[in-house]
mmCIF file of C-alpha atoms in Angstrom:
data_model
loop_
_atom_site.group_PDB
_atom_site.id
_atom_site.type_symbol
_atom_site.label_atom_id
_atom_site.label_comp_id
_atom_site.label_asym_id
_atom_site.label_seq_id
_atom_site.Cartn_x
_atom_site.Cartn_y
_atom_site.Cartn_z
ATOM 1 C CA MET T 171 49.614 49.740 -6.776
ATOM 2 C CA CYS T 172 49.502 47.867 -9.999
ATOM 3 C CA GLY T 173 47.733 44.656 -8.935
ATOM 4 C CA PRO T 174 44.112 43.915 -8.070
ATOM 5 C CA PRO T 175 42.745 45.119 -4.705
ATOM 6 C CA PHE T 176 42.492 41.507 -3.561
ATOM 7 C CA GLU T 177 44.242 38.322 -4.456
ATOM 8 C CA VAL T 178 42.394 35.290 -5.862
ATOM 9 C CA PRO T 179 43.831 32.114 -4.386
ATOM 10 C CA ASP T 180 44.986 29.396 -6.739
ATOM 11 C CA PRO T 181 42.691 26.357 -6.246
ATOM 12 C CA GLY T 182 45.611 24.048 -6.898
ATOM 13 C CA PRO T 183 45.450 20.676 -8.609
ATOM 14 C CA GLY T 184 41.952 19.182 -8.362
ATOM 15 C CA GLY T 185 40.557 22.226 -6.572
ATOM 16 C CA LEU T 186 37.988 22.939 -9.265
ATOM 17 C CA ALA T 187 37.078 19.256 -9.538
ATOM 18 C CA ALA T 188 35.604 19.353 -6.014
ATOM 19 C CA ALA T 189 32.734 21.674 -7.046
ATOM 20 C CA PRO T 190 30.962 19.127 -9.305
ATOM 21 C CA VAL T 191 31.356 16.477 -6.608
ATOM 22 C CA VAL T 192 29.664 18.744 -4.045
ATOM 23 C CA VAL T 193 26.804 19.539 -6.451
ATOM 24 C CA LEU T 194 26.366 15.857 -7.332
ATOM 25 C CA GLY T 195 26.368 14.932 -3.639
ATOM 26 C CA ALA T 196 23.659 17.487 -2.855
ATOM 27 C CA LEU T 197 21.552 16.237 -5.767
ATOM 28 C CA LEU T 198 21.843 12.638 -4.555
ATOM 29 C CA VAL T 199 20.693 13.649 -1.059
ATOM 30 C CA VAL T 200 17.580 15.306 -2.520
ATOM 31 C CA VAL T 201 16.787 12.315 -4.752
ATOM 32 C CA LEU T 202 17.521 9.596 -2.195
ATOM 33 C CA PHE T 203 15.957 11.398 0.772
ATOM 34 C CA PRO T 204 13.084 13.484 -0.590
ATOM 35 C CA ARG T 205 11.165 15.821 1.679
ATOM 36 C CA PRO T 206 8.160 14.045 3.169
ATOM 37 C CA GLY T 207 5.129 14.861 1.109
ATOM 38 C CA PHE T 208 1.422 14.526 0.697
ATOM 39 C CA ASP T 209 1.312 10.745 0.226
ATOM 40 C CA GLU T 210 2.981 10.125 3.582
ATOM 41 C CA ALA T 211 0.788 12.722 5.339
ATOM 42 C CA ARG T 212 -2.505 11.683 3.691
ATOM 43 C CA PRO T 213 -3.858 9.508 6.576
ATOM 44 C CA GLN T 214 -3.236 12.271 9.133
ATOM 45 C CA LEU T 215 -4.641 14.938 6.804
ATOM 46 C CA GLU T 216 -7.779 12.861 6.292
ATOM 47 C CA ALA T 217 -8.282 12.518 10.060
ATOM 48 C CA ILE T 218 -7.932 16.288 10.467
ATOM 49 C CA ALA T 219 -10.335 16.904 7.563
ATOM 50 C CA ARG T 220 -12.996 14.698 9.134
ATOM 51 C CA GLU T 221 -12.639 16.571 12.434
ATOM 52 C CA VAL T 222 -12.805 19.975 10.741
ATOM 53 C CA LEU T 223 -15.992 18.976 8.904
ATOM 54 C CA THR T 224 -17.681 18.422 12.296
ATOM 55 C CA GLU T 225 -16.553 21.737 13.823
ATOM 56 C CA PRO T 226 -18.862 24.775 13.641
ATOM 57 C CA ASP T 227 -16.180 27.263 12.509
ATOM 58 C CA GLY T 228 -14.104 24.659 10.635
ATOM 59 C CA VAL T 229 -10.807 26.594 10.674
ATOM 60 C CA ARG T 230 -7.346 25.766 12.031
ATOM 61 C CA SER T 231 -4.007 27.556 11.706
ATOM 62 C CA GLY T 232 -0.377 26.498 11.841
ATOM 63 C CA VAL T 233 -0.703 22.741 11.382
ATOM 64 C CA GLU T 234 2.348 20.574 10.700
ATOM 65 C CA VAL T 235 1.620 17.079 9.427
ATOM 66 C CA GLY T 236 4.194 14.560 8.237
ATOM 67 C CA GLY T 237 6.715 17.193 7.168
ATOM 68 C CA LEU T 238 4.115 19.430 5.490
ATOM 69 C CA ASP T 239 3.786 22.940 6.886
ATOM 70 C CA ILE T 240 0.123 23.916 6.542
ATOM 71 C CA SER T 241 -0.619 27.571 7.271
ATOM 72 C CA ARG T 242 -4.397 27.206 7.283
ATOM 73 C CA VAL T 243 -7.071 24.506 7.223
ATOM 74 C CA GLU T 244 -10.568 25.706 6.408
ATOM 75 C CA GLN T 245 -13.942 24.273 5.557
ATOM 76 C CA LEU T 246 -15.725 25.642 2.492
ATOM 77 C CA ASP T 247 -18.860 24.232 0.881
ATOM 78 C CA GLY T 248 -18.474 20.755 2.395
ATOM 79 C CA ALA T 249 -14.782 20.455 1.495
ATOM 80 C CA VAL T 250 -11.662 21.026 3.592
ATOM 81 C CA TYR T 251 -8.810 23.114 2.141
ATOM 82 C CA PHE T 252 -5.245 22.561 3.377
ATOM 83 C CA ILE T 253 -3.226 25.640 2.394
ATOM 84 C CA GLU T 254 0.536 25.096 2.369
ATOM 85 C CA SER T 255 2.665 27.720 4.134
ATOM 86 C CA ASP T 256 5.192 28.144 1.328
ATOM 87 C CA ASP T 257 3.593 30.589 -1.106
ATOM 88 C CA SER T 258 6.433 30.883 -3.574
ATOM 89 C CA PHE T 259 6.298 33.953 -5.774
ATOM 90 C CA GLY T 260 2.648 34.705 -5.066
ATOM 91 C CA THR T 261 1.400 31.178 -5.755
ATOM 92 C CA THR T 262 -0.732 29.394 -3.176
ATOM 93 C CA HIS T 263 -0.624 25.606 -3.176
ATOM 94 C CA GLY T 264 -2.493 22.987 -1.200
ATOM 95 C CA TRP T 265 -4.874 20.073 -1.081
ATOM 96 C CA ILE T 266 -8.631 19.700 -0.858
ATOM 97 C CA TYR T 267 -10.476 16.900 0.919
ATOM 98 C CA SER T 268 -13.880 16.731 -0.775
ATOM 99 C CA PRO T 269 -15.814 13.553 0.059
ATOM 100 C CA GLU T 270 -18.829 14.708 -1.983
ATOM 101 C CA GLY T 271 -16.881 14.853 -5.261
ATOM 102 C CA TYR T 272 -15.404 17.760 -7.210
ATOM 103 C CA PRO T 273 -15.103 20.747 -4.824
ATOM 104 C CA ASP T 274 -17.748 23.467 -5.219
ATOM 105 C CA GLY T 275 -15.314 26.181 -4.092
ATOM 106 C CA GLN T 276 -13.188 25.873 -7.243
ATOM 107 C CA GLN T 277 -13.767 29.562 -8.062
ATOM 108 C CA HIS T 278 -11.278 30.300 -5.265
ATOM 109 C CA VAL T 279 -8.433 28.399 -6.932
ATOM 110 C CA GLY T 280 -6.715 28.532 -10.310
ATOM 111 C CA SER T 281 -6.253 24.857 -11.096
ATOM 112 C CA ILE T 282 -7.413 21.633 -9.487
ATOM 113 C CA GLU T 283 -6.079 18.131 -10.128
ATOM 114 C CA HIS T 284 -7.874 15.023 -8.855
ATOM 115 C CA LEU T 285 -5.431 12.827 -6.910
ATOM 116 C CA GLY T 286 -7.801 9.931 -6.314
ATOM 117 C CA GLY T 287 -10.607 9.269 -3.860
ATOM 118 C CA PRO T 288 -11.742 12.438 -2.083
ATOM 119 C CA TRP T 289 -8.413 14.261 -2.634
ATOM 120 C CA TYR T 290 -7.549 17.116 -4.990
ATOM 121 C CA GLU T 291 -4.474 19.296 -5.344
ATOM 122 C CA PHE T 292 -4.881 22.978 -6.104
ATOM 123 C CA GLU T 293 -2.808 25.957 -7.098
ATOM 124 C CA ARG T 294 -3.797 29.612 -7.191
ATOM 125 C CA SER T 295 -1.810 32.626 -8.356
ATOM 126 C CA SER T 296 -2.245 35.812 -6.353
#
């Protein structure tokens, strides 16, 4: 046996040109149809936050709102933390509803960005 153990098929004319078209098509789908995000879910999240603030234990698990997959909702120091399920590479991401201003529980998160009104976005590395 002198040849390779397998044969690589010849893509033929234009065969390699299809790859960029597929990549471009996928990129257009992501740009034109983005995953629903926080802005779309904000009214529902706010309703949940107000409910959680009135509950004695103030904790919920496995909440899906407007395309967001929230693993945990918890009350801490008068604020409600929405912890997103996707913790990529040891980073926890989520949102804080804090009607009394800047959240007091900031020692539990790495960075906080004010989004407007009572809303903040946070990120914490594990």
